[in-house]
CSV table of C-alpha atoms in Angstrom, one decimal:
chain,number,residue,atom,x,y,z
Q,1,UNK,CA,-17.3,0.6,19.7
Q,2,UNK,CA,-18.6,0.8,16.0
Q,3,UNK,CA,-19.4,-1.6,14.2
Q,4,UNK,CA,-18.0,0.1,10.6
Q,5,UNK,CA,-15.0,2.5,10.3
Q,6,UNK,CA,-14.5,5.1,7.0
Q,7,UNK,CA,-11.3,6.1,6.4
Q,8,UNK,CA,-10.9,8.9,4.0
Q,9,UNK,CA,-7.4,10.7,3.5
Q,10,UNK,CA,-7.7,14.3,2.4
Q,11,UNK,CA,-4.7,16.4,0.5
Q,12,UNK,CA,-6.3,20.3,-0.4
Q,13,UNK,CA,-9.6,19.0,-0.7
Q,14,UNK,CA,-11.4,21.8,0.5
Q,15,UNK,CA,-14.2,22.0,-1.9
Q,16,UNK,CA,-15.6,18.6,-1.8
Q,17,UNK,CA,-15.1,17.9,2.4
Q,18,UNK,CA,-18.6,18.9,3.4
Q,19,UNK,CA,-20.6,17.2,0.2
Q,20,UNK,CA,-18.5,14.2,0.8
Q,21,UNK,CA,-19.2,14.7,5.0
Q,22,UNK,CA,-23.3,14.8,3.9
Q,23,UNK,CA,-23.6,12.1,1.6
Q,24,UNK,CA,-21.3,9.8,3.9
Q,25,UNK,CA,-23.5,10.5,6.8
Q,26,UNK,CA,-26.5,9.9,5.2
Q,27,UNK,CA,-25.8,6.6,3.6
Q,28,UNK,CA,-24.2,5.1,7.1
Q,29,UNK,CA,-27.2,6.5,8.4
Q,30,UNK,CA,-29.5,4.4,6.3
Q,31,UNK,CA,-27.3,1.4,6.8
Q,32,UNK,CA,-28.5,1.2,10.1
Q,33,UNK,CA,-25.4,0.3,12.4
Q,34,UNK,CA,-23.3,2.0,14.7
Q,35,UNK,CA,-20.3,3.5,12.4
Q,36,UNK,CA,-17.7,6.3,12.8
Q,37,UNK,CA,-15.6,8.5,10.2
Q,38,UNK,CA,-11.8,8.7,10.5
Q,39,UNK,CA,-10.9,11.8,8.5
Q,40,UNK,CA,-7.3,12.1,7.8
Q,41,UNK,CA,-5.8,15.3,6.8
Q,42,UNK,CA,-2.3,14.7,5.3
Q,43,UNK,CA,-0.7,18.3,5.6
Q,44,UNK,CA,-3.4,20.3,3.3
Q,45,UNK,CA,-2.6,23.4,2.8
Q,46,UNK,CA,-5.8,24.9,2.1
Q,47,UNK,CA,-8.7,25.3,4.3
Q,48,UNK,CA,-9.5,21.1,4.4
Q,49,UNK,CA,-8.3,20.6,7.7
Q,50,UNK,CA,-10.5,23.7,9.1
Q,51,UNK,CA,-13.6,22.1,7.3
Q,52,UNK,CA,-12.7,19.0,9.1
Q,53,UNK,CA,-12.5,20.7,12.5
Q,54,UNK,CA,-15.7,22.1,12.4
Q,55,UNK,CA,-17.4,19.0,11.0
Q,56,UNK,CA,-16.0,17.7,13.9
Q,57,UNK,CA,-16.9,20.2,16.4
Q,58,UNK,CA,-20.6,18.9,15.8
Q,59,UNK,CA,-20.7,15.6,15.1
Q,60,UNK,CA,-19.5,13.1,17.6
Q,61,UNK,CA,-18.8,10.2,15.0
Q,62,UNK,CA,-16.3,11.7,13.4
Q,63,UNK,CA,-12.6,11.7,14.1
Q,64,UNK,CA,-10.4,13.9,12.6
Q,65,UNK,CA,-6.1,13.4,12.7
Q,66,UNK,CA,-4.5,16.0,10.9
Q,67,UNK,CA,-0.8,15.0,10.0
Q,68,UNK,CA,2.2,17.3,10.5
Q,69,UNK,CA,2.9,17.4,6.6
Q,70,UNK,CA,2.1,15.6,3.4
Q,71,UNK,CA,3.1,12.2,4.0
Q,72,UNK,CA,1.3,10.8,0.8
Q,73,UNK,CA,-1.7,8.5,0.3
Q,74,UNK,CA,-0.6,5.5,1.9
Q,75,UNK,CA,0.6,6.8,5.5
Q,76,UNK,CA,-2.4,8.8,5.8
Q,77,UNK,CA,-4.2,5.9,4.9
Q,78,UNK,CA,-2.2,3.7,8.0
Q,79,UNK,CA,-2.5,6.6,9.9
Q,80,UNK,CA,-6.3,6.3,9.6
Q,81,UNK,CA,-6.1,2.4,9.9
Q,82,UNK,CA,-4.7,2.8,13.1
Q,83,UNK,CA,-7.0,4.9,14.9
Q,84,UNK,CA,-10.3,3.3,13.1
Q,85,UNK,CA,-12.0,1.6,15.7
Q,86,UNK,CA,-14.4,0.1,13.3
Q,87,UNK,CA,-14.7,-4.4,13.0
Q,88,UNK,CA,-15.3,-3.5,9.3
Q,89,UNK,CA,-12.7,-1.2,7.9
Q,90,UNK,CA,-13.7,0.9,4.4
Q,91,UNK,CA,-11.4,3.1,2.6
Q,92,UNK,CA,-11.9,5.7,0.0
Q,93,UNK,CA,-11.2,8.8,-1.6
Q,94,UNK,CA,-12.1,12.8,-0.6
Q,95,UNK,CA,-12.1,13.8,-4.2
Q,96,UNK,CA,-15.7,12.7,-4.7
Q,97,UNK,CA,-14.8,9.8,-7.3
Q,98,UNK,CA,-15.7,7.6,-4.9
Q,99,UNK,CA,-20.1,7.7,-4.3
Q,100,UNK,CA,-20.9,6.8,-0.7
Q,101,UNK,CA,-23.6,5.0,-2.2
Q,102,UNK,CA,-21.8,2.2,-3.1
Q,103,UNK,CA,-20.6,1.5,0.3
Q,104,UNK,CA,-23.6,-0.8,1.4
Q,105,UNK,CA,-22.6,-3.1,-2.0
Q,106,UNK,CA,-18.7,-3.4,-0.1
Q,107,UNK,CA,-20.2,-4.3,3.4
Q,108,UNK,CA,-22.7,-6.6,2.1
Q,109,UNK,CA,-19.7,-8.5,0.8
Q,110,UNK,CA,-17.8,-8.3,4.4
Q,111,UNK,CA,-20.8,-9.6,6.0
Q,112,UNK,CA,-20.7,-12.6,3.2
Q,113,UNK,CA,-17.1,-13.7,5.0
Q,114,UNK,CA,-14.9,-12.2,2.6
Q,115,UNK,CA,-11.5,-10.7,4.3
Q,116,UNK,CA,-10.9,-7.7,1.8
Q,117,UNK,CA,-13.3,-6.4,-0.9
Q,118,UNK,CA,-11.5,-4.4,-3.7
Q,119,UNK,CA,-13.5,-1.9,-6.0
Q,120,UNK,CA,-13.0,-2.2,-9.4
Q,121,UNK,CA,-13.8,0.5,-11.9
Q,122,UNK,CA,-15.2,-1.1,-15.1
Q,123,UNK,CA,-15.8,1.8,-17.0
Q,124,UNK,CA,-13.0,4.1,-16.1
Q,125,UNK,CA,-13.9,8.0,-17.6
Q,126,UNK,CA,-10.0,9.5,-17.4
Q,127,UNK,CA,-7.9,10.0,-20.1
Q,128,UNK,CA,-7.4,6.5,-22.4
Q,129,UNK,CA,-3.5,7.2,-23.2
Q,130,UNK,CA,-2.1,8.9,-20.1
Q,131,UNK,CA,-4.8,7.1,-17.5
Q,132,UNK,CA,-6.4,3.6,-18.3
Q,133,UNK,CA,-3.7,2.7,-21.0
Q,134,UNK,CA,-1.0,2.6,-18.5
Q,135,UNK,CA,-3.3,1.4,-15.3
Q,136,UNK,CA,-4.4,-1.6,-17.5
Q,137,UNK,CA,-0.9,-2.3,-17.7
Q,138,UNK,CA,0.5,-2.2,-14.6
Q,139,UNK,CA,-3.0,-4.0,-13.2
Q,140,UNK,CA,-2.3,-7.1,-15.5
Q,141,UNK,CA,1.5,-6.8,-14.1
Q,142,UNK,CA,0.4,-6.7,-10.4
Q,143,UNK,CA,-2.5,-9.5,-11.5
Q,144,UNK,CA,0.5,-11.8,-13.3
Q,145,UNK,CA,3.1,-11.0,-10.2
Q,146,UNK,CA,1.3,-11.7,-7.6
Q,147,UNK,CA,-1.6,-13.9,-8.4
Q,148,UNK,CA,-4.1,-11.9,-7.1
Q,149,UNK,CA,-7.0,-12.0,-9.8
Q,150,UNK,CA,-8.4,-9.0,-9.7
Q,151,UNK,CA,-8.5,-6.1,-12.6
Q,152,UNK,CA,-8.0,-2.8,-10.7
Q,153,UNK,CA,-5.3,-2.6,-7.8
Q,154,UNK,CA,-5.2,1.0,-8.0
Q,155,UNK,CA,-8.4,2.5,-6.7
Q,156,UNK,CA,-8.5,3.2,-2.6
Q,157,UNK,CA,-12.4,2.5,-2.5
Q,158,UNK,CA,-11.8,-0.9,-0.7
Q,159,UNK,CA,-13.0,-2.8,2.5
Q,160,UNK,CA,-11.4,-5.0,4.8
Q,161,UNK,CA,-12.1,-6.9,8.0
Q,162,UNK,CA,-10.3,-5.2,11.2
Q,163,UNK,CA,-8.2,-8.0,11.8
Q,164,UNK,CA,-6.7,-8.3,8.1
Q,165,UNK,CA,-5.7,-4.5,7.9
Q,166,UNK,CA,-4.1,-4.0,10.9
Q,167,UNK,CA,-1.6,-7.4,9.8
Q,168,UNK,CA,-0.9,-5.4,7.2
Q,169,UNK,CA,2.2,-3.1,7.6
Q,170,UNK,CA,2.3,0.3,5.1
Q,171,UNK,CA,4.6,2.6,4.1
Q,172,UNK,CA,6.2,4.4,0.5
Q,173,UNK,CA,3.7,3.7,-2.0
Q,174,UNK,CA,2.0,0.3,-0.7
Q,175,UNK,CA,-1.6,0.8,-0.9
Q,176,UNK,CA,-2.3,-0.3,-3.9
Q,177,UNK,CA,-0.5,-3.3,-3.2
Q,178,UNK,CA,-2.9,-4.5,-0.1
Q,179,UNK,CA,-5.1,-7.3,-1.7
Q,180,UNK,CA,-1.5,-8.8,-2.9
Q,181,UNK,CA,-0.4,-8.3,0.9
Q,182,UNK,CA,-3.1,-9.9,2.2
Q,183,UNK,CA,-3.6,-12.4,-0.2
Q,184,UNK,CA,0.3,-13.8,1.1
Q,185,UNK,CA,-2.0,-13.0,5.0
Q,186,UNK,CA,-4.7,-16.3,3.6
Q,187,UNK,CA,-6.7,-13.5,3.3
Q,188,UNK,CA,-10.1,-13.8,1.2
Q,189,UNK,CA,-11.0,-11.5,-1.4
Q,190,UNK,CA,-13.4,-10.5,-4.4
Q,191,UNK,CA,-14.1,-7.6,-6.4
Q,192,UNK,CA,-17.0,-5.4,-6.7
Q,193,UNK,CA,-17.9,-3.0,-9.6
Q,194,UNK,CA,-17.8,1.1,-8.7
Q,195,UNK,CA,-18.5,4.0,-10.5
Q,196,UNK,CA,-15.7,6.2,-11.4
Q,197,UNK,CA,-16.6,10.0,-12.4
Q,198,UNK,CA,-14.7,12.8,-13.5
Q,199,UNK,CA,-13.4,15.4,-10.6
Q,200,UNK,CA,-15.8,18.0,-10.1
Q,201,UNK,CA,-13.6,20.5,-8.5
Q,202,UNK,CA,-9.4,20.5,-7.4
Q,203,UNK,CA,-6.8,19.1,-9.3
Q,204,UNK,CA,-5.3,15.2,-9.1
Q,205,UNK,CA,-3.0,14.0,-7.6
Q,206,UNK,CA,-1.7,11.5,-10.2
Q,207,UNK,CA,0.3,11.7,-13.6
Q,208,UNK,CA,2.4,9.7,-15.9
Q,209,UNK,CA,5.0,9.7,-13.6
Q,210,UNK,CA,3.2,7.9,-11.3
Q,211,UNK,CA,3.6,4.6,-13.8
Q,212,UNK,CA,7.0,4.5,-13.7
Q,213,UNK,CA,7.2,4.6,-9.9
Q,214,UNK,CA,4.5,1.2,-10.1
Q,215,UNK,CA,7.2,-0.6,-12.3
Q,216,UNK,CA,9.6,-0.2,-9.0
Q,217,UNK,CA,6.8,-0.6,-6.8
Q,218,UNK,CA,6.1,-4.1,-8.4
Q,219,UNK,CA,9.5,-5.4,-8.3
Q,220,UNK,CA,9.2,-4.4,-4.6
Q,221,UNK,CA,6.3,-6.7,-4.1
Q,222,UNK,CA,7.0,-9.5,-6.1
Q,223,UNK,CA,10.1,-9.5,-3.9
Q,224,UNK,CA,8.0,-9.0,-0.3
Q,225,UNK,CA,5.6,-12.0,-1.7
Q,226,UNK,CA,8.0,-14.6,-2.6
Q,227,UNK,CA,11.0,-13.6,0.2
Q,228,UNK,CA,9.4,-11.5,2.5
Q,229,UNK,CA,10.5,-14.1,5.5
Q,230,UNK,CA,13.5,-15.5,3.7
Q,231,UNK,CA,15.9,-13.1,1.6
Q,232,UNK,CA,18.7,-15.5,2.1
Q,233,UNK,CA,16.6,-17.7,-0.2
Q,234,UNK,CA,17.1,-15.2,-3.2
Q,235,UNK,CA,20.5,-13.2,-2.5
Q,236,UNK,CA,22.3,-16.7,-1.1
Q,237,UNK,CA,21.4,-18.4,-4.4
Q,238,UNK,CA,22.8,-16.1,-6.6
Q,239,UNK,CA,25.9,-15.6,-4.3
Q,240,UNK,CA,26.3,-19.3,-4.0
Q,241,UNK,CA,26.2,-19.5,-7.8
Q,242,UNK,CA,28.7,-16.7,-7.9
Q,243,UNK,CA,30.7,-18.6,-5.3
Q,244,UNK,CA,31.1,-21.5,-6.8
Q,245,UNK,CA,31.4,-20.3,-10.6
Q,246,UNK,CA,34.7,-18.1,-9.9
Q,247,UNK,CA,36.0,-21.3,-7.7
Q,248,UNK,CA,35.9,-23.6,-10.9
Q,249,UNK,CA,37.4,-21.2,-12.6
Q,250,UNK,CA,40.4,-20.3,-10.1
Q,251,UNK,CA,40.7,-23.9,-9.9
Q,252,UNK,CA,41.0,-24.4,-13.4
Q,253,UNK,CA,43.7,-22.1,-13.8
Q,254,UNK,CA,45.6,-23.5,-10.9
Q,255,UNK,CA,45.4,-26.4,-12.9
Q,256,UNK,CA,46.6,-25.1,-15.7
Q,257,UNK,CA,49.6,-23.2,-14.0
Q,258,UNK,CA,50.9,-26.2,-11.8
Q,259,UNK,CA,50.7,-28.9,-15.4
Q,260,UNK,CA,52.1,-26.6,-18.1
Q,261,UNK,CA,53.4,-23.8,-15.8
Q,262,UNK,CA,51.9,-21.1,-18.1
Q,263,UNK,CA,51.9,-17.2,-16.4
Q,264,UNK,CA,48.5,-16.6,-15.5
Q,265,UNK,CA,48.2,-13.3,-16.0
Q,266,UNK,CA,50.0,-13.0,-19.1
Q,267,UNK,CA,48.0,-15.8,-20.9
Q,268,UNK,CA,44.8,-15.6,-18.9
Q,269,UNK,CA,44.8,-12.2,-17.1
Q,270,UNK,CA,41.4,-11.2,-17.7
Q,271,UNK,CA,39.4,-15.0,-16.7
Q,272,UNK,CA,41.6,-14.7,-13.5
Q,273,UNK,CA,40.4,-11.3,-12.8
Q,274,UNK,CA,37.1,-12.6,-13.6
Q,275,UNK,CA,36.9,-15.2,-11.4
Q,276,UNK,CA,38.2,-13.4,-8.6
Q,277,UNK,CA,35.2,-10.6,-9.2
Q,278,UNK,CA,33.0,-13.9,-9.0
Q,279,UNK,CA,34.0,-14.9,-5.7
Q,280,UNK,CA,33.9,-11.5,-4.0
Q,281,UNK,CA,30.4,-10.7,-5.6
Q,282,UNK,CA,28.7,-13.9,-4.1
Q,283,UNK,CA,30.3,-13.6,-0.6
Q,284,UNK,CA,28.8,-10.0,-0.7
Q,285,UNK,CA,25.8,-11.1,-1.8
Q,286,UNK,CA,25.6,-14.1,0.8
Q,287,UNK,CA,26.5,-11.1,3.6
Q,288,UNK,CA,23.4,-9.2,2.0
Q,289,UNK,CA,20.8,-12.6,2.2
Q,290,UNK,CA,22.4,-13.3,5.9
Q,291,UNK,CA,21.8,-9.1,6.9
Q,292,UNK,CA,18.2,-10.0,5.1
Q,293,UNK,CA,17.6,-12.4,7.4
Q,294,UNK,CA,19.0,-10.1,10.4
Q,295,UNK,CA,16.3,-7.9,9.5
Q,296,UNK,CA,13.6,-10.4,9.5
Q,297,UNK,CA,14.4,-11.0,12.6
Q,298,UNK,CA,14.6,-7.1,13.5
Q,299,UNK,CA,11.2,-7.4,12.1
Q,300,UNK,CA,9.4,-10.1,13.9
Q,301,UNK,CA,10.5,-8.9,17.3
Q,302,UNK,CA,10.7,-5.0,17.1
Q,303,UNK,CA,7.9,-2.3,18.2
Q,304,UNK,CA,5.9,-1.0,15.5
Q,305,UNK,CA,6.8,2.3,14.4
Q,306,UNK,CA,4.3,4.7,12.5
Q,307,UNK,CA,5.2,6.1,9.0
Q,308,UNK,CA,3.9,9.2,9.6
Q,309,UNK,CA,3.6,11.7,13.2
Q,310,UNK,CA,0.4,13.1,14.0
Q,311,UNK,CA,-0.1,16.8,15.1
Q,312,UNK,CA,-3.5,16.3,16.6
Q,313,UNK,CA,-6.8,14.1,17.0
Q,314,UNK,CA,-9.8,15.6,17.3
Q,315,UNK,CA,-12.9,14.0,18.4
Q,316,UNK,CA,-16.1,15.5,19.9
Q,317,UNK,CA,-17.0,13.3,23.3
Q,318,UNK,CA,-20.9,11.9,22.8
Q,319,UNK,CA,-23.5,13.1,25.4
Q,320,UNK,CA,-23.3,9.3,26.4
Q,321,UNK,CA,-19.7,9.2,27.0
Q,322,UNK,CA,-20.5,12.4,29.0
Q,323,UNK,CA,-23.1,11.0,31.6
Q,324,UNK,CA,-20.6,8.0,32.3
């Protein structure tokens, strides 16, 4: 088993595979441990995933898993969490943003006793208005909502301990969100400074549409972090209040009708309709916290099921595993 795991996700990343597959190697190599690199390929359709079959048609200590299709960043990313058989865990980018080098400064930090070790990239060179002036935003945001103090939620170039990853369950959009997630785990972290280059080659993946899909995204989590085990908590409140508002105001008019015998509806139509909305809405919303809860349940005691389907693994067998 190895004792470190490197998870990179590749979308039509064909001209950066083999320099990142060189400079990888040789860094693990001067760590000095056993290590292995889990190559995802999430439904290129360039010639990535070929690169990736011959790299590992020679080298032992790679694994490759080509997805059927582009399932986007994050299951690629579980996709190579689950097959990493690594006690330290470290993810990154295939654009070559990310420098291998770096990676001895991440598991230096691991072997410290931190949980999850999240880059951060202090001198960011992408465009100021369409890049770092909306990051910085939503990165105080996730910061403020989840109480997570670090400054950069967005970059993949993270570490983590085997054991904290794989309690971590990802789909949609919810990488970004992991030190959050595992923070709500007990999980330890800190934050390291990276280097963050231009692209050399290929085109990103990101745009300014990306920042509106984070404003959902954080809503999501500030929901997970505070109700993740107990949505009755949040939709019977407000369904109680509901509830209980349209009954004082039903009984009010009751009141009303049975003292002065007024009409109802032809004095006070539109506070009976009113308070009739009011008692409807809060059942409905008490029937969406108790399903909440249903699904909890569903949650706690269901199989886990993959956000993504693999077409292949590939993995050459070692001359050890050979002579065994």
């Amino acid at each position: 088993m190895p004792k470190y795991s490197i998870v990179v996700p590749f979308h039509n990343e064909e001209d950066s595979v083999t320099t990142l597959y060189d400079r990888l190697k040789a860094t693990m190599e001067q760590v000095g441990d056993t290590f292995e690199l889990v190559f995802v390929d999430d439904g290129s359709s360039d010639r990535t995933y070929r690169l990736l079959e011959e790299i590992a048609a020679v080298d032992s200590r790679v694994l490759v898993v080509k997805l059927r299709r582009n399932f986007g960043q994050t299951s690629a990313l579980a996709a190579g969490f689950d097959h990493a058989q690594g006690d330290f865990i470290l993810a990154m980018d295939g654009d070559l943003q990310h420098s291998p080098h770096e990676i001895p400064n991440f598991l230096a930090k691991l072997e410290e006793g931190y949980d999850v070790v999240s880059g951060w990239r202090a001198q960011r060179g992408d465009n100021f208005i369409m890049r770092r002036i909306p990051s910085r935003a939503a990165n105080w945001l996730m910061a403020s909502l989840s109480g997570v103090n670090i400054h950069d939620f967005g970059t993949t170039f993270k570490a983590y301990r085997r054991e904290v990853i794989h309690n971590i369950p990802l789909y949609g959009e919810m990488h970004r969100f992991i030190p959050a997630l595992a923070s709500w785990y007990g999980a330890s972290i800190c934050e390291i400074p990276i280097s963050n280059p231009p692209r050399d080659s290929g085109k990103s993946h990101y745009g300014i549409s990306r920042t509106f899909r984070v404003f959902f995204d954080l809503l999501t989590i500030r929901f997970l972090l505070k109700y993740m085990t107990r949505p009755l908590h949040f939709f019977g409140s407000i369904g109680a209040l509901g509830v209980v508002s349209g009954s004082l105001l039903a009984m009010w008019l009751l009141v009303l009708k049975v003292v002065t015998g007024q009409h109802i509806m032809d004095i006070h139509g539109p506070i009976f309709v009113i308070a009739g909305i009011m008692i409807l809405a809060g059942i409905q919303m008490i029937g969406i916290g108790l399903l909440g809860e249903l699904q909890v349940r569903h949650f706690h005691t269901a199989s886990h099921r993959a956000p993504y389907t693999i077409d292949r693994v590939i993995r050459l067998r070692s001359e050890e595993s050979l002579l065994q």
